[in-house]
Short mmCIF file of C-alpha atoms in Angstrom, two decimals:
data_model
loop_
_atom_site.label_atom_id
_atom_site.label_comp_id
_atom_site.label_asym_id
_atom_site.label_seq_id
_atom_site.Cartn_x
_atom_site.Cartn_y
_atom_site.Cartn_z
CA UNK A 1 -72.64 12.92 -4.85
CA UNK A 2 -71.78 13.55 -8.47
CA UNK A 3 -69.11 15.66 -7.37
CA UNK A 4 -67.51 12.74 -5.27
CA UNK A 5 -68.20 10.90 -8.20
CA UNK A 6 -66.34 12.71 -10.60
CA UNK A 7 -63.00 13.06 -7.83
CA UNK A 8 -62.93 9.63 -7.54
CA UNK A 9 -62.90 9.21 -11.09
CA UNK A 10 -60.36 11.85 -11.89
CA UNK A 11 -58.12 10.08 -9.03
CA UNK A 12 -58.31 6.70 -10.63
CA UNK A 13 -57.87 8.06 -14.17
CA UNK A 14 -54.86 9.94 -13.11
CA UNK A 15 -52.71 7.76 -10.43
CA UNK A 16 -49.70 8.97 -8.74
CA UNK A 17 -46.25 8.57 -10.69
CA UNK A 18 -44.39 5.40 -9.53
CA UNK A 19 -40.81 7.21 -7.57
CA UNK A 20 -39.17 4.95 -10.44
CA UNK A 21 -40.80 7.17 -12.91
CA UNK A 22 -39.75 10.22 -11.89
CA UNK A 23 -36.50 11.69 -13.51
CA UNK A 24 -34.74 12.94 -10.61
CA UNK A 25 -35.17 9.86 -8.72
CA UNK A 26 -33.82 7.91 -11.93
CA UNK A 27 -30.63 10.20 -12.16
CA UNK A 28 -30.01 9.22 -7.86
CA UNK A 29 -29.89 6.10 -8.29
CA UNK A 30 -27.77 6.09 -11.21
CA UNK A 31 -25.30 7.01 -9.06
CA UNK A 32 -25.56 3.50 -6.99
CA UNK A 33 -25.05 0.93 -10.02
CA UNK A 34 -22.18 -0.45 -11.65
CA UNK A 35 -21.45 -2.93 -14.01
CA UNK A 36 -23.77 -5.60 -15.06
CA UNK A 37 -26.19 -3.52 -12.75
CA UNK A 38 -25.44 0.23 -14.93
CA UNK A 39 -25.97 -2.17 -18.05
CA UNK A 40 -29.52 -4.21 -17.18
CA UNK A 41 -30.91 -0.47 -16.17
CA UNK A 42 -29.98 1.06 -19.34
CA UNK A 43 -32.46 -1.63 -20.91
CA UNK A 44 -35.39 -0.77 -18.75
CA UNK A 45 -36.60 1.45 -20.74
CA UNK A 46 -35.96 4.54 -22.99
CA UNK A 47 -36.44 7.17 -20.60
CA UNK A 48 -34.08 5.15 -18.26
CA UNK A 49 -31.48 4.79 -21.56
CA UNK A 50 -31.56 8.37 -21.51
CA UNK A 51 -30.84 9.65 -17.96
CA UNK A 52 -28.57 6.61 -17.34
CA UNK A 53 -26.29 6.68 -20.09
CA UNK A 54 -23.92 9.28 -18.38
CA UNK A 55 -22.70 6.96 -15.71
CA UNK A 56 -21.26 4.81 -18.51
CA UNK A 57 -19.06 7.65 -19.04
CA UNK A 58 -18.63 8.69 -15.35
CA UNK A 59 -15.34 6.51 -15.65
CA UNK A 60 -13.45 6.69 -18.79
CA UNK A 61 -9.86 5.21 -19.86
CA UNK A 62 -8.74 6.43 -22.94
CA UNK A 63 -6.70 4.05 -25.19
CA UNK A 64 -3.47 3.93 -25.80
CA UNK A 65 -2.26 5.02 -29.25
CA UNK A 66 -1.11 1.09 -30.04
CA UNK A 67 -4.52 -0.10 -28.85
CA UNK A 68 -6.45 2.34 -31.00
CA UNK A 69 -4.98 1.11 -34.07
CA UNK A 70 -5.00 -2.37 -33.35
CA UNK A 71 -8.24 -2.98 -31.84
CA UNK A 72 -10.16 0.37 -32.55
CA UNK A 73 -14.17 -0.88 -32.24
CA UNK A 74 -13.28 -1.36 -28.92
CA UNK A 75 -13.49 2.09 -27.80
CA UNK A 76 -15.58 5.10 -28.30
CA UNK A 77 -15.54 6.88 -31.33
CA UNK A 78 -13.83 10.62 -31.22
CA UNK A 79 -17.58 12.11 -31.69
CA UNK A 80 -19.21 10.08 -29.05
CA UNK A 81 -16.22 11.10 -26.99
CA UNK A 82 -17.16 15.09 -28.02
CA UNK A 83 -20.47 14.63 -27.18
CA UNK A 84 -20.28 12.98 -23.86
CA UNK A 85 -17.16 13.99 -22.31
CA UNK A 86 -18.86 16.59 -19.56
CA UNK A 87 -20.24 14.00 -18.19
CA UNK A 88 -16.24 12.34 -17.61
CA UNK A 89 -15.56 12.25 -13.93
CA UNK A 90 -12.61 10.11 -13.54
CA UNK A 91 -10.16 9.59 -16.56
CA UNK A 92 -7.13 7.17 -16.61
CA UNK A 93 -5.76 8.97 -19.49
CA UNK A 94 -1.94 7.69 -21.16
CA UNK A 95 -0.72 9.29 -23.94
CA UNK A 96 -3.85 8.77 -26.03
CA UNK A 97 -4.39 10.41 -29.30
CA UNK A 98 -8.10 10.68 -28.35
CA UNK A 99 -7.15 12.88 -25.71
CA UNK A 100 -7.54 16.01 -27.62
CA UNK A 101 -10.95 15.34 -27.86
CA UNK A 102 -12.11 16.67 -24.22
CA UNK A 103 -10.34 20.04 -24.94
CA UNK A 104 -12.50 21.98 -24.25
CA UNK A 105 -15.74 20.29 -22.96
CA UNK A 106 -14.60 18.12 -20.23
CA UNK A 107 -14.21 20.99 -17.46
CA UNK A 108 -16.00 18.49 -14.67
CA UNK A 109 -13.21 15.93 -13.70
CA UNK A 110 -12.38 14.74 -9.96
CA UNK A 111 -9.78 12.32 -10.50
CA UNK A 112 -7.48 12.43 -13.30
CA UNK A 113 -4.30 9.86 -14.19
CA UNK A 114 -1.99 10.52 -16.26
CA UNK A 115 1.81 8.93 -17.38
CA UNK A 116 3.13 11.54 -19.80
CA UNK A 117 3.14 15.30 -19.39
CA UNK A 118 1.80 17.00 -22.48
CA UNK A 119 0.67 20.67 -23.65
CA UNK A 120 -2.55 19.12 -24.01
CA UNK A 121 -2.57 17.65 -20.85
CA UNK A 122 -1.33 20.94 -19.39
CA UNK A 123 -4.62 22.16 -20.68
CA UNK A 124 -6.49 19.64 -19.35
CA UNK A 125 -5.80 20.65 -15.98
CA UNK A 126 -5.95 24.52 -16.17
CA UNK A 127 -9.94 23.85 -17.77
CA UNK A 128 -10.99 21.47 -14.70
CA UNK A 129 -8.92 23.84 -11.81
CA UNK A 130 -12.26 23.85 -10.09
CA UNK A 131 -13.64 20.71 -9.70
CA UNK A 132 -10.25 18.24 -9.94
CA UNK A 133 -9.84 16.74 -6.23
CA UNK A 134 -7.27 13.69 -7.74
CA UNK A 135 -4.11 13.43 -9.65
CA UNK A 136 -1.68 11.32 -9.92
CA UNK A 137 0.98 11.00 -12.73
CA UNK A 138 2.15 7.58 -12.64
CA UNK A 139 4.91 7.24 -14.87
CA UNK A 140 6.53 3.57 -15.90
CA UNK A 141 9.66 4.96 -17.37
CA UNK A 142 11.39 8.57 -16.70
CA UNK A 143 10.29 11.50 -19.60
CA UNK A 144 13.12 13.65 -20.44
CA UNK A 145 12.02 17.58 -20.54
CA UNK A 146 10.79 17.64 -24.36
CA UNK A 147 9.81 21.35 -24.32
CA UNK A 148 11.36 23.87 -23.05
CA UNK A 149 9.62 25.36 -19.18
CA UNK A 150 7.12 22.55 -19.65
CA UNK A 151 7.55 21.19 -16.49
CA UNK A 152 7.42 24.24 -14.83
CA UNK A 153 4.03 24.73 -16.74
CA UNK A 154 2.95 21.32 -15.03
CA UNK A 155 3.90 22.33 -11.43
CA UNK A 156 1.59 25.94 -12.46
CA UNK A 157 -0.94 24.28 -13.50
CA UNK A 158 -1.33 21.85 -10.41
CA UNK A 159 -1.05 25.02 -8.38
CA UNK A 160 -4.55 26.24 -10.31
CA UNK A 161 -5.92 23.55 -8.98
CA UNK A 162 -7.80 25.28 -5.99
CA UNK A 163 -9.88 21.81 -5.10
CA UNK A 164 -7.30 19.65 -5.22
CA UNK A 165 -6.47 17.23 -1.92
CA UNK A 166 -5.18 14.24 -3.20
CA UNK A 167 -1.64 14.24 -5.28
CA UNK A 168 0.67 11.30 -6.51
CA UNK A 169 3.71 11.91 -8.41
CA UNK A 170 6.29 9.70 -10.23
CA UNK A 171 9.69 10.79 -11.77
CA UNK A 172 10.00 14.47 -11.30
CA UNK A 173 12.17 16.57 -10.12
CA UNK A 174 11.68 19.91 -8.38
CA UNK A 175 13.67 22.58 -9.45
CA UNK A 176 14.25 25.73 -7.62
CA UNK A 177 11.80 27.67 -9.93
CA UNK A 178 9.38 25.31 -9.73
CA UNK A 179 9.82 24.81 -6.04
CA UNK A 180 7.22 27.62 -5.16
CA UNK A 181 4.36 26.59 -6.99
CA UNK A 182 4.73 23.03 -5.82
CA UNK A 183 4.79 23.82 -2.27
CA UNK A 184 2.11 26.20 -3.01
CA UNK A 185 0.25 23.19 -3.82
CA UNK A 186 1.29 20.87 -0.78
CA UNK A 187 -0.44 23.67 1.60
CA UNK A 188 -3.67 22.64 0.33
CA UNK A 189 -3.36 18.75 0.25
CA UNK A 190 -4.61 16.23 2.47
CA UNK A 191 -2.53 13.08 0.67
CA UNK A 192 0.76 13.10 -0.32
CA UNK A 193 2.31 10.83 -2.26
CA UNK A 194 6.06 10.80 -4.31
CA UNK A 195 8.21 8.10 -5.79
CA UNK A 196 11.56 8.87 -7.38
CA UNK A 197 11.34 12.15 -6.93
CA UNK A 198 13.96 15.23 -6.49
CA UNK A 199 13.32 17.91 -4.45
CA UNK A 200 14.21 20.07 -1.29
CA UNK A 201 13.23 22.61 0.89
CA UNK A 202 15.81 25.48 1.38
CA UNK A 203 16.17 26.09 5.17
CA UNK A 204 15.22 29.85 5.24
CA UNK A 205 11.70 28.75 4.14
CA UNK A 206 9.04 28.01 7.08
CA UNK A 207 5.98 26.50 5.17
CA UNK A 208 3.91 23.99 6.54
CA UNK A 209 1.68 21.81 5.47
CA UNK A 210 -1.25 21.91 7.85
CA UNK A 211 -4.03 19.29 6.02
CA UNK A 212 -1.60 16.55 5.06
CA UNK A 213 -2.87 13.27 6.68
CA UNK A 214 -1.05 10.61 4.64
CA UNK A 215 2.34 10.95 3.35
CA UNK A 216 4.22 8.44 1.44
CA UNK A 217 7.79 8.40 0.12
CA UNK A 218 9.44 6.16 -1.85
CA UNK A 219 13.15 5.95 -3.10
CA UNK A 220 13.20 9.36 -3.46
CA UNK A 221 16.81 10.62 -4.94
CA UNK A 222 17.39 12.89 -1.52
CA UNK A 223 18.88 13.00 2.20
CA UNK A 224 16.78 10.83 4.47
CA UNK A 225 17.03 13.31 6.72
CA UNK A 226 15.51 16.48 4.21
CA UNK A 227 12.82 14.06 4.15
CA UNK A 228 11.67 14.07 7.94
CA UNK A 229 12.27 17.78 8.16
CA UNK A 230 9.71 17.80 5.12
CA UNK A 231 7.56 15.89 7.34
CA UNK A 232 7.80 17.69 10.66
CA UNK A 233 5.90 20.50 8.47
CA UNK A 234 2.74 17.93 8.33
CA UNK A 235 1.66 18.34 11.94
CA UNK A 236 -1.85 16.39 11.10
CA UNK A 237 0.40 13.99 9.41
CA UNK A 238 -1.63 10.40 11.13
CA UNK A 239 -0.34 7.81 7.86
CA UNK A 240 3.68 7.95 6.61
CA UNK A 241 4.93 5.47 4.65
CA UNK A 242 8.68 5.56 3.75
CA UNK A 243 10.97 4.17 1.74
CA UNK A 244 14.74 5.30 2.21
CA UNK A 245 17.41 4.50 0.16
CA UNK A 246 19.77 4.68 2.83
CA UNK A 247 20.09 5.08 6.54
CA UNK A 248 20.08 7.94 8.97
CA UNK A 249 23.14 9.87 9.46
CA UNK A 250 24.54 8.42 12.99
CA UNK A 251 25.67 11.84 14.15
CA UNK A 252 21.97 13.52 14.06
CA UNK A 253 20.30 11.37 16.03
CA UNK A 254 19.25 13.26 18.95
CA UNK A 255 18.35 16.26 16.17
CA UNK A 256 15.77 13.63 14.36
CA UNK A 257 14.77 12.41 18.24
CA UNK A 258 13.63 16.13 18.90
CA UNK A 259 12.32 16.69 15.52
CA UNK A 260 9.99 13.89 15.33
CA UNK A 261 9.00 14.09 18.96
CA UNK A 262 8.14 17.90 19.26
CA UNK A 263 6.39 17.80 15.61
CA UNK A 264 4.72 14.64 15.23
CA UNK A 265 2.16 14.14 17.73
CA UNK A 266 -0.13 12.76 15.68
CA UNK A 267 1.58 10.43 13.57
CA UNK A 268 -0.02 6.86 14.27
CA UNK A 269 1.00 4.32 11.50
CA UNK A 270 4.49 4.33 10.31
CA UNK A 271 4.92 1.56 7.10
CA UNK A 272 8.43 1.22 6.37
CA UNK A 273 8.28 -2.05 4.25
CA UNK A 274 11.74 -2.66 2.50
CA UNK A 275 13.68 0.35 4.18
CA UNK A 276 16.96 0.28 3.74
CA UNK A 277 17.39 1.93 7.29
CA UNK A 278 19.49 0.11 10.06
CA UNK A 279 18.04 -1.20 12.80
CA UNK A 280 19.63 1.56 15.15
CA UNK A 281 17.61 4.18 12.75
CA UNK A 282 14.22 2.34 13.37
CA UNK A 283 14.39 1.97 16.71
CA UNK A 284 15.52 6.05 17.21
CA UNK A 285 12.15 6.71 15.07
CA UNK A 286 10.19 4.26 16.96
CA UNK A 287 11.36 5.99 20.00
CA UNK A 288 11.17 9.09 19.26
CA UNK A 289 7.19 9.09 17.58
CA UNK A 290 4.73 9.54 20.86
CA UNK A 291 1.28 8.83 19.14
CA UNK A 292 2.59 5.50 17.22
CA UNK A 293 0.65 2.75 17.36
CA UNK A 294 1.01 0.63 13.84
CA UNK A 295 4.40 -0.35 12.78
CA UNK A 296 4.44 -2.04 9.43
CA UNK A 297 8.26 -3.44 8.73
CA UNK A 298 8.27 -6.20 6.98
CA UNK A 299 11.50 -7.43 4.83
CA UNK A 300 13.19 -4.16 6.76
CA UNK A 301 16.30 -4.74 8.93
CA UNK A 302 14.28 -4.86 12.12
CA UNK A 303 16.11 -6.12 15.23
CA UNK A 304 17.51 -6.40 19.02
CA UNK A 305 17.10 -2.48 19.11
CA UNK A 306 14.21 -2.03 17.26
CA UNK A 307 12.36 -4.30 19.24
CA UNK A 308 13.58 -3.14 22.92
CA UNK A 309 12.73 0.14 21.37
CA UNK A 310 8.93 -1.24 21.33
CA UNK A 311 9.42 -3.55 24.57
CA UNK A 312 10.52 -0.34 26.28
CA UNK A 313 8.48 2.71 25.27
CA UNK A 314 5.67 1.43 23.09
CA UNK A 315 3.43 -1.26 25.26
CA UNK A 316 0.43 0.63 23.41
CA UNK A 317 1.39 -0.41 19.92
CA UNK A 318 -1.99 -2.06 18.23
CA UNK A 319 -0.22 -3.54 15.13
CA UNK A 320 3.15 -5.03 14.28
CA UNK A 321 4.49 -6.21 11.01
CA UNK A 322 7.77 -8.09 11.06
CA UNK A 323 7.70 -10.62 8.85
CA UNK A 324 10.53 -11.79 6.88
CA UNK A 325 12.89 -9.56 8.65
CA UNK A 326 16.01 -11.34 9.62
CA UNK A 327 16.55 -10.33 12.70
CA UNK A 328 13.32 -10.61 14.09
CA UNK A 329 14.20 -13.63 16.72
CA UNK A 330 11.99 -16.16 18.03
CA UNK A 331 13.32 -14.58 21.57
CA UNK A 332 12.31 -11.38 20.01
CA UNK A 333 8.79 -12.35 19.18
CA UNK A 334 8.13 -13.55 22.72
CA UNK A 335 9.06 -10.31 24.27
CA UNK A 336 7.05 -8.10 22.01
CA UNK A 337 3.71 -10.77 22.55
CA UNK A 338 4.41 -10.55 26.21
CA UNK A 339 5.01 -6.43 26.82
CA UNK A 340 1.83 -4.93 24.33
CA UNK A 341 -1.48 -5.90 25.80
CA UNK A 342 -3.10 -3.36 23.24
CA UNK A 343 -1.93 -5.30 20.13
CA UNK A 344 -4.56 -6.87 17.68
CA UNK A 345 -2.55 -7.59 14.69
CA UNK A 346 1.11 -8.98 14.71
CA UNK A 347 3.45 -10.54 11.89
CA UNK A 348 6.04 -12.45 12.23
CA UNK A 349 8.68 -15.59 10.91
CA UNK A 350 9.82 -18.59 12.93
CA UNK A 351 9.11 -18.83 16.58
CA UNK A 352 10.29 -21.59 18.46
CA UNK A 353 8.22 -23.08 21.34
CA UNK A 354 10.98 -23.58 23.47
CA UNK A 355 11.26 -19.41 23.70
CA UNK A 356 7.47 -19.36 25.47
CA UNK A 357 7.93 -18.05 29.03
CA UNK A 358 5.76 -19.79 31.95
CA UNK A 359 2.13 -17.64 32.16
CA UNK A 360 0.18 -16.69 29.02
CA UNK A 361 1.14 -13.86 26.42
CA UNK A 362 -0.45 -9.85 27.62
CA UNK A 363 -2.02 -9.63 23.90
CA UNK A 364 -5.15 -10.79 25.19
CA UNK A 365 -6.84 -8.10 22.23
CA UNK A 366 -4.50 -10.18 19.60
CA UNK A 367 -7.10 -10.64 16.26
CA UNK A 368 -4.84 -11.25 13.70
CA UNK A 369 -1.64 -13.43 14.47
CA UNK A 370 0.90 -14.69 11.33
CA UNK A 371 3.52 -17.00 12.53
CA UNK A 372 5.41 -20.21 11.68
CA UNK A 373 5.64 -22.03 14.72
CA UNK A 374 8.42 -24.66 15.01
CA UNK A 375 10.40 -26.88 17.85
CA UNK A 376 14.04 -26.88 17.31
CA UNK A 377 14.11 -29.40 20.63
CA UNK A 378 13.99 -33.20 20.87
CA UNK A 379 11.05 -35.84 20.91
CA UNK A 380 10.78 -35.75 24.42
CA UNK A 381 10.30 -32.21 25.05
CA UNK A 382 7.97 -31.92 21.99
CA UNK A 383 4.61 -33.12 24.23
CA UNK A 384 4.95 -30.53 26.87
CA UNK A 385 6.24 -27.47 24.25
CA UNK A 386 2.91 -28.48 22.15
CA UNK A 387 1.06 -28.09 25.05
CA UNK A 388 1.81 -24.95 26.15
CA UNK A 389 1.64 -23.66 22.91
CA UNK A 390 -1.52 -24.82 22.45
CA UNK A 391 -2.64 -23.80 25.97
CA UNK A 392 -1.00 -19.93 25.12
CA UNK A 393 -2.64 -19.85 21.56
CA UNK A 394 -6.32 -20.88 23.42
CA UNK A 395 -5.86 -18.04 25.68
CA UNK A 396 -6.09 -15.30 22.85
CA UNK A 397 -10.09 -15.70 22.29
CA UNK A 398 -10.42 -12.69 20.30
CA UNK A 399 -8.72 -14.12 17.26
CA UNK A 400 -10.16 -13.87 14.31
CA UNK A 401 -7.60 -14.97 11.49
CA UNK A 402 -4.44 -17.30 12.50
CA UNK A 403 -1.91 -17.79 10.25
CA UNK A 404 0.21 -20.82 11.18
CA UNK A 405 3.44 -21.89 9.30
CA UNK A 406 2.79 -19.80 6.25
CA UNK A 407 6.04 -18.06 5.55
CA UNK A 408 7.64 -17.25 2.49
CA UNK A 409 11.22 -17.54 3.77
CA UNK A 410 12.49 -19.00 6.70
CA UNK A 411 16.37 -19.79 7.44
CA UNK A 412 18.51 -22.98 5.80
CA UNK A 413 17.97 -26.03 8.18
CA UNK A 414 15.39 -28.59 9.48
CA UNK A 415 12.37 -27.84 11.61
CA UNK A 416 9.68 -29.58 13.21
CA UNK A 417 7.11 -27.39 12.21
CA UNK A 418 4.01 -27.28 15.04
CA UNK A 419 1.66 -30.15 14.31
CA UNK A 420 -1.94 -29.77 13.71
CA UNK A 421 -3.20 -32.75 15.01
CA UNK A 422 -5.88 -33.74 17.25
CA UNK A 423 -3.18 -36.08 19.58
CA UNK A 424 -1.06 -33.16 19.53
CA UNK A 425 -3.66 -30.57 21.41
CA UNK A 426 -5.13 -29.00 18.58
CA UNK A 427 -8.72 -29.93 20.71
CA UNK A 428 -6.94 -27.33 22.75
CA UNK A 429 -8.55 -24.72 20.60
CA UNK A 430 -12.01 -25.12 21.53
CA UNK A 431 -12.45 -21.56 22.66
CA UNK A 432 -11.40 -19.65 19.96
CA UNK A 433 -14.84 -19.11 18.80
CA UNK A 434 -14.41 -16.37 16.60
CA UNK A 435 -12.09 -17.62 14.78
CA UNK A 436 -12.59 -16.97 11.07
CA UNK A 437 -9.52 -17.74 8.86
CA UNK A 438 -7.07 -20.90 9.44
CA UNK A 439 -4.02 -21.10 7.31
CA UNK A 440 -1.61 -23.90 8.06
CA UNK A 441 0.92 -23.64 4.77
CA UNK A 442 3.50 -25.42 6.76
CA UNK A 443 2.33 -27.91 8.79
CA UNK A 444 3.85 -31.32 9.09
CA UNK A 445 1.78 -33.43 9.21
CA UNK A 446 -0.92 -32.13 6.82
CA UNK A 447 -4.50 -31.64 8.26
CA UNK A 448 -6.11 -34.76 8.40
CA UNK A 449 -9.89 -35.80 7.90
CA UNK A 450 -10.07 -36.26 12.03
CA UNK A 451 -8.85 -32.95 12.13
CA UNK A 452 -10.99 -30.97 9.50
CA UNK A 453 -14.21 -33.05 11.15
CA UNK A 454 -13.10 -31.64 14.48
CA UNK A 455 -12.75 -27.98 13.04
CA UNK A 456 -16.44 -28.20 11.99
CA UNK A 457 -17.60 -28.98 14.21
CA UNK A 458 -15.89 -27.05 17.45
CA UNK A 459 -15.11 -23.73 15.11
CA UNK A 460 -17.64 -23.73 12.63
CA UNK A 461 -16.78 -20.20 11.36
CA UNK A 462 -13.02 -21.09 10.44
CA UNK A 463 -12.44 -21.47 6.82
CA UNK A 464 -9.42 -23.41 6.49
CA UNK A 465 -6.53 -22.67 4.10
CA UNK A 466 -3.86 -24.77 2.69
CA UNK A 467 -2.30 -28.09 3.83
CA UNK A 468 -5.29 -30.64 3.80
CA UNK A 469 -5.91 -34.01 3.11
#
């Protein structure tokens, strides 16, 4: 009895520690807050102050010189930075005259940004070429070679970096004895991405680039063509977005056909927003890609051929972005919406009711649709060509977001943009239930009160956007 006694009393005079007490548990979920959240746990206590104060530095951006001097309470102090710099995961790092300060105790960094290439930068890299999994050197204005091989010491360095998948580079150019420690580097990434950018690949050389999944180029200063040979050498390649200067040479067109067909069978999106490739080019690429599915092409010089390209071999294509392409016809439009029954998100300009065919559109998946609906015929046709609008429009129940009328550009002239109005069919609508976003930019009339009350009450989910009342 005493001895029960005395356990019980031991137990109550001793409790378990709350999991909130204990350190490691602390330090985990440190790793869950942010912001205003990082801040009210620093104030718990002092033993939460002191294992939670690293993930304040988990994220650092160092100042640029002309913000040091003119605001310098603002930032850390070059001790603090000393002291706590290990702890530095991600740095966003311009030419800062703090940045000597990590050198050499911040050896843990993942991600690292940069704009200007540096000795000290240089060493920055070489002392984290185990743990740094990001880099990208985003430069906003082209840095002339101020030392002598220290480019080449960049492109060394990068090649160090035995953990790093994820590279972004801006105004560089790859010269022939940097070439093999920059390729050296591309066999180990899984992300890709150059802007500005000189290089090539000699033909003798067969390297490929087996873990690259997303690849994007953009005005790069080299042959189109160099280009898509570099990317037949990414056979895991799934993401490319590309930005050409200029078109496809007209006499290798069945070489690029083969090319892209043999190599890239698993390329699925291809974003080619602002090309300056013809439409001939797109549609050979279109063609010629058998695993595509997303086509993003908007203000590109997408027409006739590109889209029979689509009509003709790609009825599996899940998303299409043509807006504000000028050759993207209303006739167009209706063909695409009528041959892909797989499609769920499409973007496009001006349609014109009088192009919808008798019998309702095959993108019965269609989630997301963008376009500017308009009737270029008279007042008497108007009725019906509302109608079946309205009816075809019903018929896609899995939409989620419709975007009606809200273009940025459409051609010179008048149109009688589709009206939104409950004598006009819009009660039509009734069974898009999952309908979540409603943007009517340009609608004529605007959406009345009758309207909005009848959107509330027959689609309560819809948020509408623009054009009311």
């Amino acid at each position: 009895m005493t001895a029960h006694n005395n356990s019980s009393a031991c137990t109550a005079s001793n409790p378990s520690p709350s999991p909130l007490q204990l350190p490691e548990v602390i330090v985990q979920l440190g790793y869950y807050l942010e912001g205003s959240d990082l801040i009210n746990a620093l104030v718990v206590n002092r033993t939460w102050h002191s294992l939670l104060e690293r993930f304040l530095w988990h994220t650092t951006k160092l100042p640029s010189e002309w913000a040091l001097e003119r605001t310098p309470d603002r930032y850390p102090s070059r001790e603090s930075i000393r002291r706590n710099c290990h702890w530095i995961r991600s740095l966003f790092c311009p030419e800062s005259p703090l940045l000597k300060e990590l050198v050499p105790a911040c050896t843990n960094l993942k991600v690292l940004e940069i704009n200007i290439v540096t000795q000290m930068i240089i060493l920055l890299l070489y002392q984290n070429a185990h743990s740094l999994v990001s880099l990208t050197r985003q430069a906003t204005v082209h840095q002339p070679t101020q030392q002598s091989g220290l480019q080449l010491k960049l492109f060394t360095a990068i090649a160090s970096l035995i953990r790093l998948r994820h590279l972004r580079l801006e105004r560089l150019e790859v010269t022939a004895e940097e070439r093999e420690a920059f390729l050296e580097t591309c066999q180990r990434l899984e992300t890709l991405f150059m802007t500005a950018f000189i290089w090539n690949i000699p033909d003798t050389c067969s390297v490929e680039f087996p873990f690259i999944q997303q690849l994007t180029f953009i005005k790069n200063k080299m042959n189109p063509t160099l280009e898509l040979e570099f990317v037949a050498r990414c056979p895991k390649v799934r993401f490319f977005r590309w930005q050409p200067t200029r078109g496809l040479p007209k006499e290798q067109t069945t070489y690029i056909q083969t090319l892209l067909h043999t190599r890239l069978k698993s390329l699925r999106t291809l974003a080619i927003p602002y090309a300056a490739l013809k439409d001939r080019d797109i549609a050979v690429i279109v063609q010629a890609l058998p695993s595509l599915v997303n086509l993003h092409a908007r203000s590109s010089q997408f027409g006739a051929l590109s889209a029979m390209a689509i009509v003709e071999s790609k009825a599996n294509l899940q998303e299409l972005d043509v807006c504000e392409c000028e050759g993207a016809s209303s006739e167009m439009i209706q063909s695409i919406l009528n041959s892909c029954p797989d499609l769920e998100t499409f973007g496009g300009d001006v349609f014109d009711m009088k192009d919808l065919d008798e019998g309702e559109w095959r993108c019965k998946r269609l989630k997301k649709l963008h376009l500017s609906i308009m009737s270029s015929r008279g007042h008497e046709e108007r009725p019906n060509d509302h109608a079946k609008m309205y009816d075809q429009l019903a018929a896609l129940t899995e939409l989620t977001v419709l975007n009606l009328g809200d273009v940025s550009r459409v051609a010179g002239g008048w149109y009688n943009w589709l009206e939104l109005t409950l004598s006009s069919g819009l009660g039509r609508l009734s069974p898009l239930t999952n309908l979540e976003y409603l943007t009517v930019g340009r609608i004529h009339p605007p959406l009345g009160k009758a309207e909005q009350a009848w959107i509330q009450t027959h689609l309560p989910r819809v948020e509408v956007l623009g054009a009311i009342v």
